[in-house]
Coordinates of C-alpha atoms and ligand atoms in Angstrom, one line a residue:
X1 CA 41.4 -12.4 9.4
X2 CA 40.7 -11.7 5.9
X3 CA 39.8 -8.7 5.3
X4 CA 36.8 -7.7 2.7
X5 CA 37.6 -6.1 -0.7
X6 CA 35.6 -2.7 -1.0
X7 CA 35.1 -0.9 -4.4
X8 CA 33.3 2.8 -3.3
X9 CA 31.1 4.4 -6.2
X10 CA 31.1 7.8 -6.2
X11 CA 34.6 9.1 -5.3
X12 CA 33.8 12.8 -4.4
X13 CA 33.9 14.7 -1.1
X14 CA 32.5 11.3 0.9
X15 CA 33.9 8.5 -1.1
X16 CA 37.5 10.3 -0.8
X17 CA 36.7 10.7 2.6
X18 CA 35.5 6.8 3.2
X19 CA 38.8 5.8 1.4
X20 CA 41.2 8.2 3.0
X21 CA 40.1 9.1 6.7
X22 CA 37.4 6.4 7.4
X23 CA 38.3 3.0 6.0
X24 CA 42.3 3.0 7.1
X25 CA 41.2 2.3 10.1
X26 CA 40.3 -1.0 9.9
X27 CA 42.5 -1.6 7.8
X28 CA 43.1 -5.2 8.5
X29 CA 39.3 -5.6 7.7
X30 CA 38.8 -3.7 5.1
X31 CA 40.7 -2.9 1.7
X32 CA 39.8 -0.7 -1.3
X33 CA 40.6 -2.4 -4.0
X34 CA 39.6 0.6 -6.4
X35 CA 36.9 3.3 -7.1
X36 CA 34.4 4.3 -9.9
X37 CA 33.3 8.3 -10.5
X38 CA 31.3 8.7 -13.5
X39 CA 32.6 12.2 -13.6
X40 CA 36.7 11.9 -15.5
X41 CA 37.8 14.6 -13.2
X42 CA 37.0 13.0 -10.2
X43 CA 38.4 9.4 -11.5
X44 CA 41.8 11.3 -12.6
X45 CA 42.1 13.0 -8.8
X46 CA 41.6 8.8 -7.6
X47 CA 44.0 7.2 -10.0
X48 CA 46.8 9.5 -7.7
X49 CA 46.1 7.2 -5.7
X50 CA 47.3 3.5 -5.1
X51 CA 43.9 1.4 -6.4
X52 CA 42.5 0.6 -9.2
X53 CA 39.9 2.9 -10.9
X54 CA 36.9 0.9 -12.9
X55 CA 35.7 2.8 -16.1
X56 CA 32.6 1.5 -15.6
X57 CA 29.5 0.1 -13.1
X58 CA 29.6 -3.1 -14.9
X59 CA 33.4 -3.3 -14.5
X60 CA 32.8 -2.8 -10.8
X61 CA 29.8 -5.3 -10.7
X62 CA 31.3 -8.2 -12.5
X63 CA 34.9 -7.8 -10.5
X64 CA 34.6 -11.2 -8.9
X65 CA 37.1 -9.6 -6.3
X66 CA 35.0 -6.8 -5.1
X67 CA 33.0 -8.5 -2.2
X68 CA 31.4 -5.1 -0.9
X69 CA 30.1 -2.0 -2.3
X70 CA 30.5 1.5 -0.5
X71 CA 27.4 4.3 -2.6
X72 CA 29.1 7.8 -1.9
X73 CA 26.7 9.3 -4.8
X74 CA 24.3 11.9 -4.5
X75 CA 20.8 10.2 -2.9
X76 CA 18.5 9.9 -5.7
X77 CA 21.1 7.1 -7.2
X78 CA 21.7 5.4 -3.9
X79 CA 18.4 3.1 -4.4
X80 CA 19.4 1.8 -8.1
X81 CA 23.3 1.2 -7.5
X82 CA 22.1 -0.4 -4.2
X83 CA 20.3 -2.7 -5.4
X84 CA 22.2 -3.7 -8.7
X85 CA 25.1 -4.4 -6.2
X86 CA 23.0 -6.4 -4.3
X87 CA 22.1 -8.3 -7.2
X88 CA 25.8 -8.9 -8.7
X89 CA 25.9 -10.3 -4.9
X90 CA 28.0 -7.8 -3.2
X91 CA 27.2 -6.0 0.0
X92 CA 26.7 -2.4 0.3
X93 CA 27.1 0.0 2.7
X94 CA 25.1 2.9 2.0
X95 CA 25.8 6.8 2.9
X96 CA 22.8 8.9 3.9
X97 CA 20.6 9.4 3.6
X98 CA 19.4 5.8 2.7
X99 CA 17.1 6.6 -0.1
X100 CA 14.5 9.6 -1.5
X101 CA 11.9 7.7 0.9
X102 CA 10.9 4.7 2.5
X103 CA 9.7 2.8 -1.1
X104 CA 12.6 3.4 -2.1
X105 CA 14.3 1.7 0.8
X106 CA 11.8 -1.3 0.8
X107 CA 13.0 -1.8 -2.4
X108 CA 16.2 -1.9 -1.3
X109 CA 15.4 -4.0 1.6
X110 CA 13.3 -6.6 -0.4
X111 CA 16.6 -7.4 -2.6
X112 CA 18.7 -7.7 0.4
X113 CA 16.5 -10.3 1.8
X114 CA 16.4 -12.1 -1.2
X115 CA 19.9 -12.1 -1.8
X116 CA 20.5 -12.4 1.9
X117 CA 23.3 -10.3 1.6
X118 CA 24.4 -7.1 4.3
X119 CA 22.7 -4.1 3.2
X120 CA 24.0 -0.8 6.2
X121 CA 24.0 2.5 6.3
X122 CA 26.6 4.6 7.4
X123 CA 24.8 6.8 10.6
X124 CA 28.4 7.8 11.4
X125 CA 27.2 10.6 13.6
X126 CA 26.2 8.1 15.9
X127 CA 29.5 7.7 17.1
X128 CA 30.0 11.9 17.4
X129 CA 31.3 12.7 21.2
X130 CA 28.9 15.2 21.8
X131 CA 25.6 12.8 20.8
X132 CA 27.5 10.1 22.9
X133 CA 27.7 12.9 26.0
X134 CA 24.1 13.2 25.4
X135 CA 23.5 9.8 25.6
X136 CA 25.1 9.1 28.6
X137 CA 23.5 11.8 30.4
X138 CA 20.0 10.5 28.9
X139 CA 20.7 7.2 30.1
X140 CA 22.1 8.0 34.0
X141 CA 19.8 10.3 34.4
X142 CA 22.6 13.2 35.2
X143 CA 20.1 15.6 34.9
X144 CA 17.1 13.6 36.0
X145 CA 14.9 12.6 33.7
X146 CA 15.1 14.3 30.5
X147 CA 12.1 15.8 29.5
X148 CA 13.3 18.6 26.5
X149 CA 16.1 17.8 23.9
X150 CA 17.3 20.8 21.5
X151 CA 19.8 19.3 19.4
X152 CA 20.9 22.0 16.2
X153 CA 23.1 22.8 13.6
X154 CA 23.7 26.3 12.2
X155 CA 26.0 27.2 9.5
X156 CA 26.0 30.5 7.8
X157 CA 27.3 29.3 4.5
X158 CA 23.9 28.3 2.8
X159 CA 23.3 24.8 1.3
X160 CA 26.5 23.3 0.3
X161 CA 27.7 22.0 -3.7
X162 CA 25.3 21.4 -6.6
X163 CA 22.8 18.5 -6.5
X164 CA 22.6 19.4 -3.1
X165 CA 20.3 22.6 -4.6
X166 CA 18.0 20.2 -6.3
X167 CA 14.9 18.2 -5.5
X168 CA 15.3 15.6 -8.0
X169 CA 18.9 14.4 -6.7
X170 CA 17.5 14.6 -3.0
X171 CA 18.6 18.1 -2.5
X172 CA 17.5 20.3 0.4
X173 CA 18.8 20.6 4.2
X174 CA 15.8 18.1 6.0
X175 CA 17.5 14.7 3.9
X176 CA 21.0 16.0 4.5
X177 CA 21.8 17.4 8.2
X178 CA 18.1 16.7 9.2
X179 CA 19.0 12.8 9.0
X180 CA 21.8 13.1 11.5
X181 CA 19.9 14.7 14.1
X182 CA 16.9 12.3 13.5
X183 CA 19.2 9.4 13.7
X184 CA 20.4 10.8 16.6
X185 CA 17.2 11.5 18.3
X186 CA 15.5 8.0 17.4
X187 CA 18.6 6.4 18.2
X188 CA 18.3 7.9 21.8
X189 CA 14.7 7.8 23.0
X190 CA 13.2 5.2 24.0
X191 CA 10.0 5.7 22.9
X192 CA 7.7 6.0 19.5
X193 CA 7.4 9.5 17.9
X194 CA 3.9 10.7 18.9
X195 CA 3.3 14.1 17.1
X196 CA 5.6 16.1 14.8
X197 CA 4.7 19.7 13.9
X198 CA 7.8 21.5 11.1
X199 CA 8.1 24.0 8.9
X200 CA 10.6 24.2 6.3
X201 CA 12.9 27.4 5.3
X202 CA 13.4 28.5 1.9
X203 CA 15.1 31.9 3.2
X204 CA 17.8 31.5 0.0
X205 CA 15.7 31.0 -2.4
X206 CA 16.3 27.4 -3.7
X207 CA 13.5 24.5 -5.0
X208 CA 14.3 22.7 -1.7
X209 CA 14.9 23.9 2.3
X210 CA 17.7 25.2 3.8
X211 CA 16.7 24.3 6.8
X212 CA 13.7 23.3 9.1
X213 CA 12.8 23.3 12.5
X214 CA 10.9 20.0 13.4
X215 CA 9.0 20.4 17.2
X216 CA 8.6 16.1 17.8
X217 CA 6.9 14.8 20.7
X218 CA 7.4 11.1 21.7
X219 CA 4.6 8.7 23.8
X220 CA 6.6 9.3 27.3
X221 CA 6.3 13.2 27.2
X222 CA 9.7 13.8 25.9
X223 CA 9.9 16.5 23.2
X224 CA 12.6 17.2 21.1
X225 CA 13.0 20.2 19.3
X226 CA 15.4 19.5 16.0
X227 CA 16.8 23.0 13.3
X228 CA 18.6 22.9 10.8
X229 CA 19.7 26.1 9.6
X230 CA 22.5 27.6 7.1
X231 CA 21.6 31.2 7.7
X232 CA 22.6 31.4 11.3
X233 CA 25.7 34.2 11.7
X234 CA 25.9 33.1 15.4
X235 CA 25.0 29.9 16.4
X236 CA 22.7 28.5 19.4
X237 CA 24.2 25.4 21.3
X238 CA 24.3 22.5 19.8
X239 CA 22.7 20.2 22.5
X240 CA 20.3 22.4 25.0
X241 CA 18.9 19.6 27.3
X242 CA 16.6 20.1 30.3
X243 CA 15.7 17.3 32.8
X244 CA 13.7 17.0 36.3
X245 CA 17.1 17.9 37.8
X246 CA 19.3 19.8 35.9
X247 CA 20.2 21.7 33.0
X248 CA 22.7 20.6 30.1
X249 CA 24.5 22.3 27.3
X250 CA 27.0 21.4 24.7
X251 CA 28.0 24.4 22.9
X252 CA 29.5 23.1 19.9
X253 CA 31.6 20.1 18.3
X254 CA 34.6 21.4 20.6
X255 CA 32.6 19.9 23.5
X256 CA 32.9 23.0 25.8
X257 CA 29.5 23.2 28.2
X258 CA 28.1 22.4 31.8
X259 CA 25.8 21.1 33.7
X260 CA 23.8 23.3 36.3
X261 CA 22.0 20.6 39.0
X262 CA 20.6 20.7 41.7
X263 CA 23.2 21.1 44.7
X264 CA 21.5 18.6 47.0
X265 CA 21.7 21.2 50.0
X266 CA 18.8 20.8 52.5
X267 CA 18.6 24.6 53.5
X268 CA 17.5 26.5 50.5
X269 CA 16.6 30.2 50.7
X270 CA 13.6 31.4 48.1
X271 CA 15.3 33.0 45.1
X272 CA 15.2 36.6 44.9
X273 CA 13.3 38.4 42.7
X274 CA 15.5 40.2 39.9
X275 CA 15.3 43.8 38.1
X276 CA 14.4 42.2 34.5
X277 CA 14.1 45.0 31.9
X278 CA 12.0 47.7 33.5
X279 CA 10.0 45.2 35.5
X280 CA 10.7 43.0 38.5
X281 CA 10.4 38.9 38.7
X282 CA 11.0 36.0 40.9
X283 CA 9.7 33.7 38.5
X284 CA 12.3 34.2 35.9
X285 CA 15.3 35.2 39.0
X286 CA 18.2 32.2 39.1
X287 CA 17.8 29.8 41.4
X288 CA 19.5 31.4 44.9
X289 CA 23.3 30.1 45.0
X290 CA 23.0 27.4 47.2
X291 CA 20.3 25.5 45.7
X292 CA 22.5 24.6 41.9
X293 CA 26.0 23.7 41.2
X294 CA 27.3 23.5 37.9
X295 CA 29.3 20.6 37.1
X296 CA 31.7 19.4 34.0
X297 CA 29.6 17.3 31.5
X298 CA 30.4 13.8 31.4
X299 CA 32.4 11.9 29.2
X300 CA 30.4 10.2 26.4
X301 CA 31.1 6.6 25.5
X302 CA 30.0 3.9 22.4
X303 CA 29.3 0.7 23.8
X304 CA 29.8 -0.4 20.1
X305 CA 32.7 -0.5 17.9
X306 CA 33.4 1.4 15.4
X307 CA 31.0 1.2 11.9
X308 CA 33.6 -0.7 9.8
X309 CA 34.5 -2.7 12.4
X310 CA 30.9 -3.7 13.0
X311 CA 30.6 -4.3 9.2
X312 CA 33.4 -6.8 9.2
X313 CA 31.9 -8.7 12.1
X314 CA 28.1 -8.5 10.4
X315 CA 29.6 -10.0 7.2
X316 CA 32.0 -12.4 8.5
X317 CA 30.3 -13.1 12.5
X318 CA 27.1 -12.4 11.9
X319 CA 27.0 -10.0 14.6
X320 CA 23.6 -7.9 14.9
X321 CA 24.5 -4.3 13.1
X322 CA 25.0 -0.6 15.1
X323 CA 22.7 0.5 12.6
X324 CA 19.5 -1.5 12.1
X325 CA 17.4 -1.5 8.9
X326 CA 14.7 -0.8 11.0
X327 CA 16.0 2.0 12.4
X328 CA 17.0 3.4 9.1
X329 CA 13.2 3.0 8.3
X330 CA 12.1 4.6 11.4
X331 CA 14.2 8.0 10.2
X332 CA 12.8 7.6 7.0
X333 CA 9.0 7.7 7.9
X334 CA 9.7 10.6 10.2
X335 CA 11.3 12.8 7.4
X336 CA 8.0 11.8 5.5
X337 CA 6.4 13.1 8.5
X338 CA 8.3 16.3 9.0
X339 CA 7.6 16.7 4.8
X340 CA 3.7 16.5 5.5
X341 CA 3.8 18.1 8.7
X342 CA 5.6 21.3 7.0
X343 CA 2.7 21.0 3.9
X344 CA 0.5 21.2 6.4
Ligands
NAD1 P1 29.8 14.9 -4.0 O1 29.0 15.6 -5.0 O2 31.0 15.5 -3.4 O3 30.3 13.5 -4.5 C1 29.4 12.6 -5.3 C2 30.2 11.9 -6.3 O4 29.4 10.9 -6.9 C3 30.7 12.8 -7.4 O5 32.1 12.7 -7.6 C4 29.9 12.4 -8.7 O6 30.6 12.5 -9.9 C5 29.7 10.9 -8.3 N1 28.6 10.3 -9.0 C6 27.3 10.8 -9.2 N2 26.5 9.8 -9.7 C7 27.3 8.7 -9.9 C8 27.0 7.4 -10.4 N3 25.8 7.1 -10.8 N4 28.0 6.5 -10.4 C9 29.3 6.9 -9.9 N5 29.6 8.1 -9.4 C10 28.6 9.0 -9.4 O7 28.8 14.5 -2.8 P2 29.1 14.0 -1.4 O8 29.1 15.2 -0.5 O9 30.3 13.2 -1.4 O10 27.8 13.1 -1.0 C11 27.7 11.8 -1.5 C12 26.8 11.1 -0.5 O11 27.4 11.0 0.7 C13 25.4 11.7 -0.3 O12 24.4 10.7 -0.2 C14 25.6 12.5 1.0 O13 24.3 12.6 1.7 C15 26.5 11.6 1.7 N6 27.3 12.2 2.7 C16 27.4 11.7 4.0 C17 28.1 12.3 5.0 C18 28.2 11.7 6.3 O14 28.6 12.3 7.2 N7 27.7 10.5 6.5 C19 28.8 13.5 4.7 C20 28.7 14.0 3.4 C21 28.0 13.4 2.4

């Protein structure tokens, strides 16, 4: 096995993670050899650190060693540095989101073909447990067929950094978090998008969101509704998921929830109506006791190895990628979507 020489570009809170947390783990497939950071701070923090540090792009692009390229820059220079490295003939791996849109990324895409070199993006949250629980329930029907999807995230800590504030670097919540969750989501259903309605938030005050909530409805019926928000001092779950036959939720990256499903008991009394407020209801009364039971959530699964694993076998097997191009694309024209929808 020889494993493939990395240089990673950009070397702040995602490139240091990459090197440090991420790419060890493979570590008999892939090797840092070094790391660039236009910014002299950063580069001094990596030189600690046992690789080389390149004072320059071209240093990086000519390095005859360096067979792969990791972009852990901010997204507006994620379409030049991919496609210069794909040009010097290296592959790239590519953080998220791809690009500032999808020209961008056919840009991209155009040079990988011609250069027939591996151009992938790291979806990492594709491999989170609590999207894989989701899955699995989506796909064995746990709770029947699933016909609502909530899936959120909600800080209380505002939008993160600096470019992060700004339009022109690709700032704004919806092409940060909201590229997770729509990774997520495509990644799950089985189905085209059908309509998407969104607004955006600009509760703090910034040139771009700080959140969004995106309400997405897919050709089978399914509809999905997707927040982002970084205003939230108590948080909703993170998955809320309601099928023909049950009720799921996953609270939160810890993983705690249930499932509530139907008990499968032939003799079922009519629920009760309830005191609710200073009214009565039967419509809005739990089911009566015997008709649910709740359950532990089961335990999510990848089919697929891990994303560096799956590089290595890509570049060196030519094994068919976790994460598609076309999938990457399919995101992409959805955050265009959710962009006009929110105009709208
Ligand atoms: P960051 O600001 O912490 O780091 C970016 C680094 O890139 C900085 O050190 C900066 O000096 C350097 N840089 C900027 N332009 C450069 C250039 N042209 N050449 C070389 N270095 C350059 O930002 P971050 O949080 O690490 O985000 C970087 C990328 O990683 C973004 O695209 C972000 O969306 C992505 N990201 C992904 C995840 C994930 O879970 N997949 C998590 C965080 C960030």
């Amino acid at each position: 096995m020889t494993a493939i020489n990395f240089a990673v570009i950009g070397y702040g809170g995602m490139g240091s993670y990459h090197v440090h947390n991420i790419m060890p783990n493979e570590n008999e497939r892939i090797h840092v050899v070094g790391t660039y950071d236009i910014c002299g701070e950063r580069q001094k923090i990596s030189s600690q650190h046992d690789h080389k540090i390149y004072r320059s792009l071209e240093e990086v692009l000519t390095d005859e060693a360096i067979e792969a390229i990791l972009i852990a820059t901010p997204n507006d220079s994620h379409k030049d540095l991919a496609i210069q490295a794909l040009q010097a003939r290296k592959h790239v791996v590519c953080e998220k989101p791809v690009a500032m849109n999808v020209q961008e990324l056919d840009e991209i895409l155009k040079v990988a073909k011609e250069t027939n070199k591996t151009f992938m993006v790291h979806q990492n949250r594709r491999w989170d447990p609590d999207f894989l629980i989701t899955r699995e329930l989506y796909k064995n029907q746990q709770i029947g067929d699933l016909f609502q999807i909530e899936t959120r995230v909600q800080g209380a800590n505002g939008i993160p950094g600096d470019w992060r504030h700004q339009q022109k670097h690709g700032g704004g919540m919806l092409l940060d978090w909201g590229v997770h969750l729509l990774d997520q989501l495509l990644f799950l259903v089985d189905s085209p998008v059908k309509d998407v309605f969104a607004d955006l938030s600009y509760i703090l005050g910034d040139e771009v969101d700080d959140g969004f909530i995106a309400y997405i409805t897919f050709e089978n019926g399914l509809r999905a509704i997707v927040e982002v928000g970084t205003t939230n001092y108590t948080k909703l779950p993170r998955w809320y998921l309601k099928g023909t036959q049950g009720t799921a939720i996953i609270q939160d990256w810890d993983l705690s929830g249930e499932m509530v499903i139907e008990s499968g008991e032939k003799e079922i009394q009519a629920p009760k109506p309830i005191q609710a407020g200073v009214g009565l209801t039967k419509t809005m009364a739990p089911p009566s006791g015997e008709a649910t039971k709740t359950v532990a959530l089961p335990q999510g699964h990848a089919e697929y190895g891990p994303f560096y694993k799956n590089f290595y076998q890509v570049v060196r097997e030519q094994a068919e990628p976790v994460v598609k191009n076309d999938e990457v694309r399919a995101v992409m024209t959805l955050i265009e979507q959710i962009f006009q929808a929110a105009r709208k």
